[in-house]
Coordinates of C-alpha atoms and ligand atoms in Angstrom, one line a residue:
Chain A
M1 CA 14.1 174.4 87.3
A2 CA 15.2 177.1 84.8
Q3 CA 17.8 176.6 82.1
P4 CA 21.2 176.0 83.6
L5 CA 23.6 179.0 83.5
L6 CA 26.7 177.0 83.4
E7 CA 26.8 173.3 82.7
A8 CA 29.9 170.9 82.5
R9 CA 29.4 167.6 80.8
R10 CA 31.8 164.7 81.2
L11 CA 34.8 166.9 81.6
T12 CA 38.2 164.9 81.7
K13 CA 41.6 166.2 82.7
R14 CA 44.8 164.3 83.3
F15 CA 48.0 165.5 84.8
G16 CA 50.6 162.8 83.8
H17 CA 48.8 159.7 85.0
V18 CA 46.8 161.4 87.7
R19 CA 43.1 161.7 86.6
A20 CA 42.0 165.0 88.1
L21 CA 38.7 164.9 86.4
Q22 CA 36.9 161.8 85.1
D23 CA 33.7 162.5 83.2
A24 CA 32.9 165.2 85.7
D25 CA 29.5 166.9 85.4
F26 CA 28.5 170.0 87.0
T27 CA 25.5 172.5 86.9
A28 CA 25.0 176.0 88.1
Y29 CA 21.6 177.7 87.8
P30 CA 21.1 181.5 87.8
G31 CA 20.9 183.3 91.1
E32 CA 21.7 180.5 93.3
V33 CA 24.6 179.5 95.7
V34 CA 25.8 176.1 94.7
A35 CA 28.5 174.5 97.0
L36 CA 30.9 172.1 95.4
V37 CA 32.3 169.7 97.9
G38 CA 34.7 166.8 98.0
D39 CA 37.6 165.4 99.8
N40 CA 41.2 166.7 99.2
G41 CA 42.2 165.7 95.5
A42 CA 38.7 165.1 94.6
G43 CA 39.2 167.5 91.6
K44 CA 37.4 170.6 92.9
S45 CA 40.2 173.1 92.0
S46 CA 40.7 171.3 88.7
L47 CA 37.0 171.7 87.8
V48 CA 37.0 175.3 88.8
K49 CA 40.2 176.1 86.8
T50 CA 38.6 174.3 83.8
L51 CA 35.4 176.3 84.0
S52 CA 37.3 179.5 84.4
G53 CA 39.5 178.9 81.3
T54 CA 42.7 178.5 83.3
I55 CA 43.3 175.0 82.1
R56 CA 42.0 173.3 79.1
P57 CA 40.1 170.0 79.6
D58 CA 41.2 166.9 77.7
G59 CA 37.6 166.1 76.9
G60 CA 34.0 167.0 77.6
Q61 CA 31.7 170.0 77.0
I62 CA 31.2 173.3 78.7
L63 CA 27.8 175.0 78.1
V64 CA 26.8 178.6 78.9
D65 CA 23.1 179.2 78.7
G66 CA 22.7 175.9 77.0
S67 CA 25.2 176.6 74.1
P68 CA 28.6 174.9 74.0
V69 CA 31.5 177.4 74.5
E70 CA 35.3 177.0 74.3
L71 CA 37.2 178.7 77.1
H72 CA 40.7 179.1 75.6
S73 CA 41.8 181.6 78.4
P74 CA 40.6 183.2 81.4
L75 CA 39.7 186.2 79.3
D76 CA 37.1 184.1 77.5
A77 CA 35.6 183.1 80.8
R78 CA 35.7 186.8 81.8
R79 CA 33.7 187.6 78.7
H80 CA 30.9 185.2 79.7
G81 CA 30.8 187.1 83.1
I82 CA 32.7 184.4 85.0
E83 CA 35.0 185.5 87.8
T84 CA 37.2 183.3 90.0
V85 CA 38.7 183.5 93.5
Y86 CA 41.5 180.9 93.0
Q87 CA 42.6 178.8 95.9
D88 CA 46.1 180.1 95.6
L89 CA 44.5 183.7 95.2
A90 CA 46.5 184.6 92.1
L91 CA 47.6 187.9 93.5
A92 CA 50.8 189.8 92.6
P93 CA 52.4 190.3 96.1
D94 CA 54.4 193.3 95.1
L95 CA 51.6 195.3 93.9
D96 CA 49.0 197.0 96.1
A97 CA 45.6 196.0 96.7
A98 CA 44.1 198.6 94.3
A99 CA 46.5 197.5 91.5
N100 CA 45.7 193.8 92.0
L101 CA 41.9 194.6 92.0
H102 CA 42.3 196.1 88.7
L103 CA 45.1 193.8 87.2
G104 CA 44.3 193.2 83.6
R105 CA 41.5 195.8 83.7
E106 CA 43.4 198.9 84.5
L107 CA 41.7 202.3 84.3
Y108 CA 43.4 205.0 82.2
R109 CA 43.7 208.8 82.3
G110 CA 41.6 210.7 79.9
G111 CA 42.8 212.1 76.5
L112 CA 46.1 211.5 75.0
L113 CA 47.6 210.3 78.2
G114 CA 45.3 207.5 78.4
R115 CA 45.8 206.5 74.8
L116 CA 49.6 206.3 75.6
G117 CA 48.5 203.7 78.3
V118 CA 49.1 206.1 81.3
L119 CA 47.1 204.7 84.4
D120 CA 44.7 206.5 86.5
H121 CA 46.1 205.4 89.8
A122 CA 43.8 207.8 91.8
A123 CA 40.7 206.3 90.1
M124 CA 41.7 202.8 90.7
R125 CA 42.5 203.6 94.2
R126 CA 39.1 205.1 94.8
S127 CA 37.2 202.2 93.1
A128 CA 39.3 199.7 95.3
V129 CA 38.3 201.7 98.4
T130 CA 34.8 201.4 97.4
A131 CA 35.0 197.7 96.6
F132 CA 36.6 196.8 99.9
A133 CA 34.2 199.0 101.8
E134 CA 31.3 197.2 100.1
L135 CA 32.6 194.0 101.5
G136 CA 33.2 195.3 105.0
V137 CA 36.9 194.7 104.6
D138 CA 39.0 197.0 106.7
L139 CA 42.2 197.7 104.8
Q140 CA 44.1 200.6 106.4
D141 CA 46.1 201.3 103.2
V142 CA 45.1 200.1 99.8
G143 CA 48.7 201.5 98.6
A144 CA 50.5 198.9 100.5
P145 CA 51.8 195.8 98.7
V146 CA 49.6 192.8 99.1
A147 CA 52.7 190.9 100.6
T148 CA 52.6 193.0 103.7
L149 CA 48.8 192.1 104.4
S150 CA 47.6 189.3 106.5
G151 CA 46.4 186.1 104.9
G152 CA 42.9 187.1 105.7
Q153 CA 43.3 190.5 104.1
R154 CA 44.8 188.9 101.1
Q155 CA 42.0 186.6 100.7
S156 CA 39.6 189.5 100.9
V157 CA 41.5 191.3 98.1
A158 CA 40.9 188.3 95.8
V159 CA 37.2 188.0 96.7
A160 CA 36.7 191.7 96.2
R161 CA 38.4 191.5 92.8
A162 CA 36.0 188.7 91.7
V163 CA 33.0 190.4 93.2
A164 CA 33.7 193.8 91.6
F165 CA 33.7 192.3 88.2
A166 CA 31.5 189.3 88.0
N167 CA 28.0 189.8 86.5
R168 CA 27.0 186.2 86.1
I169 CA 28.9 183.6 88.1
I170 CA 31.7 183.7 90.8
F171 CA 33.7 180.6 91.6
M172 CA 35.1 180.8 95.1
D173 CA 37.8 178.1 95.7
E174 CA 38.0 177.8 99.5
P175 CA 37.6 181.5 100.2
T176 CA 37.2 181.0 103.9
A177 CA 40.0 178.6 104.6
A178 CA 42.5 181.2 105.9
L179 CA 40.1 183.2 107.8
G180 CA 39.2 183.8 111.4
V181 CA 35.6 183.6 112.5
V182 CA 34.6 187.1 112.1
Q183 CA 36.1 187.4 108.4
R184 CA 34.5 184.0 107.7
G185 CA 31.1 185.3 108.5
R186 CA 31.8 188.4 106.4
V187 CA 32.6 186.2 103.3
L188 CA 29.5 184.4 103.8
D189 CA 27.4 187.5 104.0
T190 CA 29.2 188.6 100.8
V191 CA 28.3 185.5 99.1
R192 CA 24.5 185.9 100.1
R193 CA 24.7 189.4 98.9
V194 CA 26.2 188.5 95.6
R195 CA 23.6 185.9 95.1
D196 CA 20.9 188.6 96.0
R197 CA 22.3 190.7 93.1
G198 CA 21.3 187.6 90.9
I199 CA 24.9 186.4 90.4
C200 CA 25.5 182.7 90.8
V201 CA 28.1 181.8 93.4
V202 CA 29.8 178.4 93.3
L203 CA 31.5 177.9 96.7
I204 CA 34.1 175.4 97.6
S205 CA 34.4 174.7 101.2
H206 CA 35.3 172.0 103.7
N207 CA 33.1 173.3 106.4
M208 CA 30.0 171.4 106.0
P209 CA 27.9 173.5 108.5
E210 CA 28.9 176.6 106.6
V211 CA 28.0 174.9 103.3
L212 CA 24.6 174.0 104.5
S213 CA 23.9 177.4 106.0
V214 CA 24.7 179.4 102.8
A215 CA 24.2 177.1 99.8
D216 CA 20.9 176.5 98.0
R217 CA 22.2 173.2 96.4
V218 CA 25.4 171.2 97.0
E219 CA 27.2 169.0 94.4
V220 CA 29.6 166.5 95.6
L221 CA 32.8 165.5 93.7
R222 CA 34.7 162.3 94.4
L223 CA 37.6 161.0 92.5
G224 CA 37.2 163.4 89.7
R225 CA 33.4 162.7 89.1
R226 CA 30.2 164.1 90.3
V227 CA 28.6 161.6 92.7
A228 CA 25.8 163.3 94.3
R229 CA 23.6 166.4 94.2
F230 CA 21.5 167.7 97.2
T231 CA 19.2 170.4 97.9
A232 CA 20.8 172.0 100.9
A233 CA 17.5 172.6 102.9
D234 CA 16.8 168.8 102.9
T235 CA 20.3 167.5 103.7
T236 CA 22.4 166.7 106.7
V237 CA 26.0 167.0 107.3
E238 CA 26.1 163.1 107.6
E239 CA 24.6 162.8 104.1
L240 CA 27.2 165.1 102.5
V241 CA 30.1 163.4 104.3
G242 CA 28.7 160.0 103.2
A243 CA 28.7 161.1 99.6
M244 CA 32.1 162.7 99.9
T245 CA 33.7 159.5 101.2
G246 CA 31.7 157.1 99.1
A247 CA 29.8 155.5 102.0
L248 CA 26.7 156.7 100.1
D249 CA 26.3 157.0 96.5
A250 CA 23.4 159.3 95.8
E251 CA 23.9 160.2 92.0
S252 CA 21.2 158.4 90.3
A253 CA 21.8 159.5 86.8
G254 CA 24.5 158.3 84.4
G255 CA 25.6 155.1 86.2
A256 CA 28.3 157.0 88.1
A257 CA 27.7 155.1 91.2
G258 CA 28.3 152.0 89.3
S259 CA 31.8 152.6 88.3
A260 CA 32.9 154.2 91.5
G261 CA 34.6 151.0 92.7
Q262 CA 36.7 151.0 89.5
A263 CA 37.6 154.7 89.8
A264 CA 38.7 154.0 93.6
A265 CA 41.4 151.7 92.2
D266 CA 43.4 154.5 90.8
A267 CA 42.6 157.1 93.5
P268 CA 44.6 160.2 93.3
R269 CA 46.9 161.0 96.2
K270 CA 45.6 163.1 99.0
D271 CA 47.5 166.4 99.3
G272 CA 47.4 166.6 103.0
A273 CA 45.8 169.9 103.3
P274 CA 43.4 170.2 106.3
Chain B
M1 CA 18.4 190.6 101.9
T2 CA 20.1 188.4 104.6
A3 CA 22.6 190.3 106.4
Q4 CA 24.3 193.7 106.2
A5 CA 28.1 193.8 106.3
P6 CA 29.0 194.1 110.1
A7 CA 30.7 197.2 111.1
P8 CA 34.3 196.7 110.8
V9 CA 35.0 194.8 114.1
K10 CA 38.7 194.5 114.7
D11 CA 39.9 190.9 114.3
R12 CA 42.3 190.4 116.8
Q13 CA 44.5 188.0 114.9
E14 CA 44.2 190.1 111.8
T15 CA 45.1 193.7 112.7
A16 CA 48.0 194.1 115.0
R17 CA 47.5 197.9 115.2
R18 CA 50.4 199.8 113.4
P19 CA 51.8 202.7 115.1
P20 CA 50.1 205.9 113.8
V21 CA 52.5 206.8 111.1
P22 CA 51.0 208.4 108.0
S23 CA 50.9 205.8 105.2
W24 CA 52.9 207.8 102.8
L25 CA 55.7 208.2 105.2
R26 CA 55.6 204.5 105.9
R27 CA 56.0 203.9 102.2
V28 CA 58.8 206.3 101.8
A29 CA 60.6 204.7 104.6
A30 CA 60.0 201.3 103.2
A31 CA 61.1 202.2 99.8
N32 CA 64.5 200.9 98.8
E33 CA 65.3 204.2 97.0
T34 CA 65.2 206.0 100.2
W35 CA 68.0 203.9 101.6
T36 CA 70.3 203.8 98.6
F37 CA 69.7 207.4 98.3
G38 CA 70.9 207.9 101.9
V39 CA 74.1 205.9 101.1
L40 CA 74.8 208.1 97.9
A41 CA 74.2 211.4 100.0
L42 CA 76.5 210.1 102.8
L43 CA 79.2 209.4 100.0
V44 CA 78.8 212.8 98.7
A45 CA 78.8 214.5 102.2
F46 CA 81.9 212.5 103.1
F47 CA 83.9 213.2 100.0
T48 CA 82.8 216.9 100.2
A49 CA 83.9 217.2 103.8
A50 CA 87.1 215.4 103.1
R51 CA 88.1 217.5 100.1
P52 CA 85.9 220.6 100.2
S53 CA 87.7 222.5 97.6
T54 CA 88.1 219.7 95.1
F55 CA 85.2 217.4 95.2
L56 CA 82.0 218.0 93.3
T57 CA 83.3 221.0 91.4
R58 CA 81.4 221.6 88.1
Y59 CA 84.1 219.7 86.3
D60 CA 83.6 216.6 88.6
I61 CA 79.9 216.6 88.2
T62 CA 80.1 216.8 84.5
Q63 CA 82.7 214.2 84.3
I64 CA 80.8 211.9 86.7
A65 CA 77.6 212.2 84.7
T66 CA 79.3 211.6 81.3
N67 CA 81.1 208.5 82.6
A68 CA 77.8 207.2 84.0
A69 CA 75.7 208.1 81.0
I70 CA 76.2 204.8 79.0
Y71 CA 75.8 202.6 82.1
L72 CA 72.6 204.5 82.9
V73 CA 71.2 203.8 79.6
L74 CA 72.0 200.0 79.9
G75 CA 70.9 200.2 83.6
V76 CA 67.3 201.4 82.6
G77 CA 66.9 198.4 80.4
M78 CA 68.3 196.1 83.0
T79 CA 65.9 197.4 85.5
Y80 CA 62.9 196.1 83.4
V81 CA 64.6 192.9 82.9
I82 CA 65.3 192.3 86.6
I83 CA 61.9 193.4 87.6
V84 CA 60.3 190.6 85.3
A85 CA 62.7 188.3 87.4
G86 CA 65.1 187.9 84.5
I87 CA 68.6 188.9 83.9
D88 CA 70.6 190.0 80.9
L89 CA 74.3 189.2 80.8
S90 CA 74.7 190.1 77.2
V91 CA 74.3 193.9 77.3
G92 CA 78.0 194.5 76.7
S93 CA 78.3 192.2 73.9
V94 CA 75.2 193.5 72.2
L95 CA 76.6 197.0 72.5
V96 CA 79.8 195.8 70.8
L97 CA 78.0 194.0 68.0
S98 CA 75.8 197.1 67.4
A99 CA 78.8 199.4 67.4
V100 CA 80.6 197.0 65.0
L101 CA 77.6 196.6 62.5
S102 CA 77.1 200.4 62.5
A103 CA 80.9 200.9 62.2
E104 CA 81.0 198.7 59.2
Y105 CA 78.4 200.8 57.4
T106 CA 80.2 204.0 58.3
I107 CA 83.6 202.6 56.9
H108 CA 82.0 201.7 53.6
H109 CA 80.2 205.2 53.4
G110 CA 82.7 207.8 54.0
G111 CA 84.5 206.8 57.2
A112 CA 85.6 209.6 59.4
G113 CA 84.6 212.2 57.0
S114 CA 81.1 210.9 56.4
G115 CA 78.1 213.2 56.7
W116 CA 74.6 213.2 58.4
G117 CA 73.1 210.6 56.1
T118 CA 75.7 208.1 57.0
I119 CA 75.3 208.9 60.7
A120 CA 71.6 208.4 60.5
V121 CA 71.7 205.2 58.8
S122 CA 74.5 203.8 61.1
T123 CA 72.6 204.9 64.1
L124 CA 69.5 203.0 62.8
I125 CA 71.6 200.0 62.2
A126 CA 72.9 200.0 65.8
L127 CA 69.4 200.4 67.2
A128 CA 67.9 197.8 65.1
T129 CA 70.9 195.4 65.9
G130 CA 70.2 195.7 69.6
L131 CA 66.4 195.5 69.3
L132 CA 66.4 192.3 67.1
W133 CA 69.1 190.6 69.2
G134 CA 67.2 191.4 72.3
A135 CA 63.8 190.3 70.8
L136 CA 65.5 187.0 69.8
Q137 CA 66.7 186.4 73.4
G138 CA 63.3 187.4 74.8
W139 CA 61.7 184.8 72.5
L140 CA 64.0 182.1 73.7
V141 CA 63.2 183.1 77.3
A142 CA 59.5 183.3 76.9
K143 CA 58.5 180.8 74.3
A144 CA 61.5 178.3 74.4
K145 CA 61.4 178.5 78.2
V146 CA 65.3 178.5 78.3
P147 CA 66.3 180.3 81.6
P148 CA 67.4 184.0 81.1
L149 CA 70.6 183.4 82.7
I150 CA 71.7 180.7 80.0
V151 CA 70.0 182.6 77.0
T152 CA 71.9 185.7 77.7
L153 CA 75.2 184.0 78.7
G154 CA 74.9 182.4 75.2
G155 CA 74.0 185.7 73.8
F156 CA 77.0 187.4 75.5
G157 CA 79.4 185.0 73.9
A158 CA 77.7 184.8 70.6
A159 CA 77.3 188.5 70.1
L160 CA 80.9 189.1 70.9
G161 CA 82.1 186.3 68.8
A162 CA 80.1 187.6 65.8
A163 CA 81.6 191.0 66.3
Q164 CA 85.1 189.5 66.2
I165 CA 84.3 187.5 63.1
I166 CA 83.2 190.6 61.3
T167 CA 86.2 192.6 62.3
G168 CA 88.9 190.0 62.5
G169 CA 89.1 190.9 66.1
Q170 CA 90.6 194.5 65.5
D171 CA 88.9 197.7 66.2
P172 CA 88.4 199.0 62.8
A173 CA 89.8 202.5 61.8
G174 CA 87.2 205.1 60.5
A175 CA 84.4 203.6 62.6
V176 CA 82.8 207.0 63.4
S177 CA 81.9 210.1 61.7
G178 CA 83.9 213.0 62.9
K179 CA 80.8 214.9 62.8
L180 CA 79.2 212.6 65.3
Q181 CA 82.0 212.9 67.5
K182 CA 82.2 216.6 67.5
T183 CA 78.5 217.0 68.2
I184 CA 77.1 214.1 70.2
G185 CA 80.4 213.1 71.6
F186 CA 82.0 216.3 72.8
G187 CA 79.4 218.7 72.2
K188 CA 77.2 220.4 74.9
L189 CA 73.6 221.5 75.0
F190 CA 73.6 225.3 75.4
G191 CA 77.4 225.0 75.8
Q192 CA 76.8 223.5 79.2
I193 CA 75.5 219.9 79.5
P194 CA 77.2 217.2 77.5
W195 CA 75.0 215.7 74.9
L196 CA 75.7 212.2 76.3
V197 CA 74.2 213.2 79.5
V198 CA 71.1 214.8 77.8
I199 CA 70.6 211.5 75.9
A200 CA 71.0 209.4 78.9
F201 CA 68.7 211.8 80.9
A202 CA 66.1 211.6 78.2
A203 CA 66.0 207.9 77.9
T204 CA 66.0 207.4 81.7
L205 CA 63.2 209.9 82.0
V206 CA 61.0 208.4 79.2
F207 CA 61.4 204.8 80.5
G208 CA 61.2 205.8 84.1
L209 CA 57.8 207.2 83.5
V210 CA 56.8 204.3 81.4
L211 CA 57.7 202.0 84.2
A212 CA 56.0 203.9 86.9
F213 CA 52.8 205.2 85.2
T214 CA 51.8 203.1 82.3
R215 CA 50.1 199.7 81.8
F216 CA 53.4 198.5 80.3
G217 CA 55.2 199.2 83.5
R218 CA 52.4 197.9 85.6
Y219 CA 52.5 194.6 83.6
T220 CA 56.3 194.4 84.1
Y221 CA 55.8 194.5 87.8
A222 CA 52.9 192.0 87.8
I223 CA 54.8 189.5 85.7
G224 CA 57.9 189.7 88.0
S225 CA 55.7 189.3 91.0
N226 CA 53.6 186.4 90.0
P227 CA 53.6 185.3 86.3
E228 CA 50.7 182.8 86.9
A229 CA 48.6 185.4 88.3
A230 CA 49.3 187.8 85.5
R231 CA 48.4 185.0 83.1
R232 CA 45.2 184.3 84.9
V233 CA 44.0 188.0 84.5
G234 CA 44.7 187.8 80.8
I235 CA 48.2 189.5 80.5
N236 CA 50.0 188.1 77.5
V237 CA 53.0 187.3 79.6
D238 CA 55.1 185.7 76.8
A239 CA 54.8 188.8 74.4
H240 CA 55.5 191.1 77.4
L241 CA 58.7 189.3 78.1
V242 CA 59.8 189.5 74.6
K243 CA 59.1 193.2 74.4
V244 CA 61.2 193.8 77.8
Y245 CA 64.3 191.9 76.3
A246 CA 63.8 193.8 73.1
L247 CA 63.9 197.0 75.0
V248 CA 67.2 196.3 76.8
G249 CA 68.6 195.3 73.5
L250 CA 67.4 198.5 72.0
L251 CA 69.0 200.6 74.8
S252 CA 72.3 198.6 74.4
G253 CA 72.1 199.7 70.7
L254 CA 71.7 203.3 71.9
G255 CA 74.5 202.8 74.3
S256 CA 76.8 201.7 71.4
V257 CA 75.9 205.0 69.5
M258 CA 76.8 207.0 72.5
W259 CA 80.0 205.0 73.0
L260 CA 81.1 205.5 69.4
A261 CA 80.3 209.2 69.6
Y262 CA 82.5 209.6 72.7
F263 CA 85.2 207.3 72.2
G264 CA 85.5 207.1 68.5
T265 CA 86.3 203.4 68.4
T266 CA 84.3 200.1 68.8
S267 CA 86.4 198.8 71.8
I268 CA 85.5 195.2 71.0
A269 CA 87.5 194.1 74.1
G270 CA 86.3 196.7 76.4
H271 CA 82.8 195.7 77.4
S272 CA 83.3 192.2 79.0
T273 CA 82.2 193.4 82.5
D274 CA 79.5 196.0 81.6
N275 CA 76.9 193.4 82.4
L276 CA 78.2 193.0 86.0
K277 CA 78.6 196.7 86.4
V278 CA 75.0 197.3 85.3
I279 CA 73.4 194.6 87.2
T280 CA 75.3 195.8 90.3
A281 CA 73.9 199.2 89.8
V282 CA 70.4 198.0 89.3
V283 CA 70.5 195.8 92.4
L284 CA 72.1 198.6 94.5
G285 CA 69.2 200.6 93.4
G286 CA 66.9 198.4 95.2
A287 CA 65.6 196.0 92.5
S288 CA 65.0 192.5 93.6
L289 CA 66.5 189.5 91.6
F290 CA 63.4 187.7 92.5
G291 CA 61.5 190.0 90.4
G292 CA 58.5 192.5 91.2
R293 CA 60.5 195.3 92.7
G294 CA 62.9 197.9 91.5
S295 CA 62.5 201.4 89.9
V296 CA 64.5 203.4 87.3
L297 CA 65.0 206.2 90.0
G298 CA 66.8 203.5 92.1
T299 CA 68.9 202.4 89.2
V300 CA 70.0 206.2 88.6
I301 CA 71.1 206.3 92.3
G302 CA 72.7 202.7 91.9
V303 CA 74.7 203.9 88.8
F304 CA 75.8 207.0 90.6
I305 CA 77.1 205.4 93.7
P306 CA 80.2 203.6 92.0
A307 CA 80.8 206.7 89.9
V308 CA 80.9 209.0 93.0
L309 CA 82.9 206.5 94.9
S310 CA 85.6 206.1 92.2
T311 CA 85.9 210.0 91.7
G312 CA 86.1 210.6 95.4
L313 CA 88.8 207.8 96.1
I314 CA 90.9 209.3 93.2
I315 CA 90.6 212.8 94.6
M316 CA 91.5 211.5 97.9
G317 CA 94.5 209.7 96.6
V318 CA 93.3 206.2 97.6
Q319 CA 94.1 203.4 95.3
Q320 CA 91.0 203.0 93.0
Y321 CA 90.9 199.2 93.6
W322 CA 89.5 200.0 97.0
Q323 CA 86.3 200.8 95.0
D324 CA 85.7 197.4 93.7
V325 CA 86.2 196.0 97.2
A326 CA 83.6 198.6 98.5
I327 CA 81.1 198.0 95.8
G328 CA 81.4 194.2 96.3
V329 CA 80.5 194.4 100.0
V330 CA 77.7 196.9 99.5
L331 CA 76.2 194.7 96.7
V332 CA 76.2 191.6 98.8
A333 CA 74.8 193.5 101.8
A334 CA 72.1 195.0 99.7
V335 CA 70.8 191.4 98.3
Y336 CA 71.1 190.1 101.9
L337 CA 68.9 192.8 103.2
D338 CA 66.4 192.2 100.3
Q339 CA 66.1 188.5 101.1
F340 CA 65.9 189.3 104.8
R341 CA 63.0 191.7 104.3
R342 CA 61.4 189.3 101.8
R343 CA 61.4 186.6 104.4
G344 CA 59.9 189.0 107.2
R345 CA 57.3 190.3 104.9
D346 CA 56.1 186.9 103.4
H347 CA 55.3 185.7 107.0
G348 CA 52.3 188.2 106.7
Ligands
LIG1 N1 49.0 171.1 88.0 C1 48.9 169.9 88.3 N2 49.8 169.0 88.2 C2 49.8 167.7 88.5 N3 48.7 167.2 89.3 C3 47.7 168.0 89.5 C4 47.8 169.4 89.1 N4 46.7 170.0 89.6 C5 45.9 169.0 90.3 N5 46.6 167.9 90.3 C6 46.1 166.6 90.9 O1 44.8 166.5 90.5 C7 44.0 165.9 91.5 C8 42.9 166.8 91.8 O2 43.4 168.0 92.4 P1 42.6 169.2 92.8 O3 41.7 169.6 91.5 O4 43.5 170.3 93.3 O5 41.6 168.7 94.0 P2 40.9 169.5 95.2 O6 40.8 170.9 94.9 O7 39.6 168.9 95.1 O8 41.6 169.2 96.5 C9 45.0 165.7 92.7 O9 45.3 164.4 92.8 C10 46.2 166.5 92.4 O10 47.3 166.2 93.0
LIG2 MG1 41.5 172.6 95.8

């Protein structure tokens, strides 16, 4: 396959004495949908936050287009064309959908007003309406505070924000978790359409049939480490679950399987989410 | 191309159809300002009906506005602080310290008879004192992560203490140039509008517009609403907090200049409850102590509610102390309503 777009090598991250990532590897290629799966507490969100510049790893290396990069902040990641839909959505509930979509990337009025930092509310609203329409999201009022929206609509706002600005890679951390059947389908359509635009999508999900239907590849994380990689087309739900739970260790490279038993000794707590 | 976005099918669980009210109307009805303005209008209507000949004469309006001017200036700064989910208890003491430092300069440079040069420098001293004190408090909040309640409670005591050390606890004589008092203090624009009111109006307008229409205002709301989200979209949260606390300090400095011009003395002992009055006004104006919500327009209304109430009660011959009771009740009710609505809303 081609040169990886984004590669993580032996990332480690500790929170106190919880080891969220232990020599975690991850690879994403241009133009693919790669699913990142694992049990609760496997380190998926930590890996995503590390690769989107939100948390700094304690060790390891991140490569974009094969060259090492330092992601000191989410801005650094954005500069590499990386956008993220965080599991907690990272929206400002008192601001409306249009403001959230453009947060940190506001549009300004022309001329002197713009140089004084005066925002172009109308333009941001228009562009938000377009962005939501493209996703098939039905927001009656882009001017209503995000807090007044339903959980699904909020999730849509976070997805729309990432999709509107990503040009290379989007991380989606459980973007379908709060959604009903119809909206879930819509998000998966969005994933495919974004991929068809040539943007790589990293999808985190606990829904294995969903993963196999939309992803080109699957990488499995367990106890803070990549333990398996699959091509979605030749994989079954049973294999994925086996790799997630450790019943099956398919990662051949790097001897990761060999130390899995030791890793299990300091297993992180499960956080009880469904 | 795999799939087209399906036509917006209604998710039953998603959209409980709202009644067909236009969205702007819904927004106006939901806005806190609408309700507080209603309260203010009711008060005015009540007093006008009770005492048609005496309430809200031109004299009253001018007097109410003049009395409110300084609180308004402090309130504008406090609005920003409360929107970023902070609080500033130090405003009154910072005002006193700014007044004292500027007075010290005036006393040694011509006193009551000093000219415009001295007025200019002493004004700059007052503004700079407030700005620096505020920035220091902001730094402690943002970088040292000391809770704002504690930082500004400390600032409240320390600034007042510093002012008392400098003056020996006595309001010094010759603290203000007579020229400043005659023009800004008692003078009127076009012989009509007191300069104090003009200054307060200008500050309110400028910072009201900044809050509503600029990036600075947008980031203020974003940080108060969800600081982590603000950080993740690349907003420099710490720097912004420092600026916000510096702003309220600067406006306290401006308030001290207005105070000196109007009252002609530093009134060291007279500002211990400014903070409570100003916070009350901001909260009455619909700002949320949890951050993320509030507006300068709301604060304007919130400042005028106590002002109208006290004038009205005086005119009606009611003991003025009833005003404090009324304000206290309204304040608690306002915060209760805010929490109540927040709970309802966050179920979403
Ligand atoms: N900010 C944090 N502070 C402390 N522990 C954390 C933090 N974030 C994650 N962890 C811990 O790290 C481990 C991995 O968490 P996470 O990356 O959220 O897993 P996943 O997303 O796969 O469920 C868990 O044990 C979790 O409790
Ligand atoms: Mg997670």
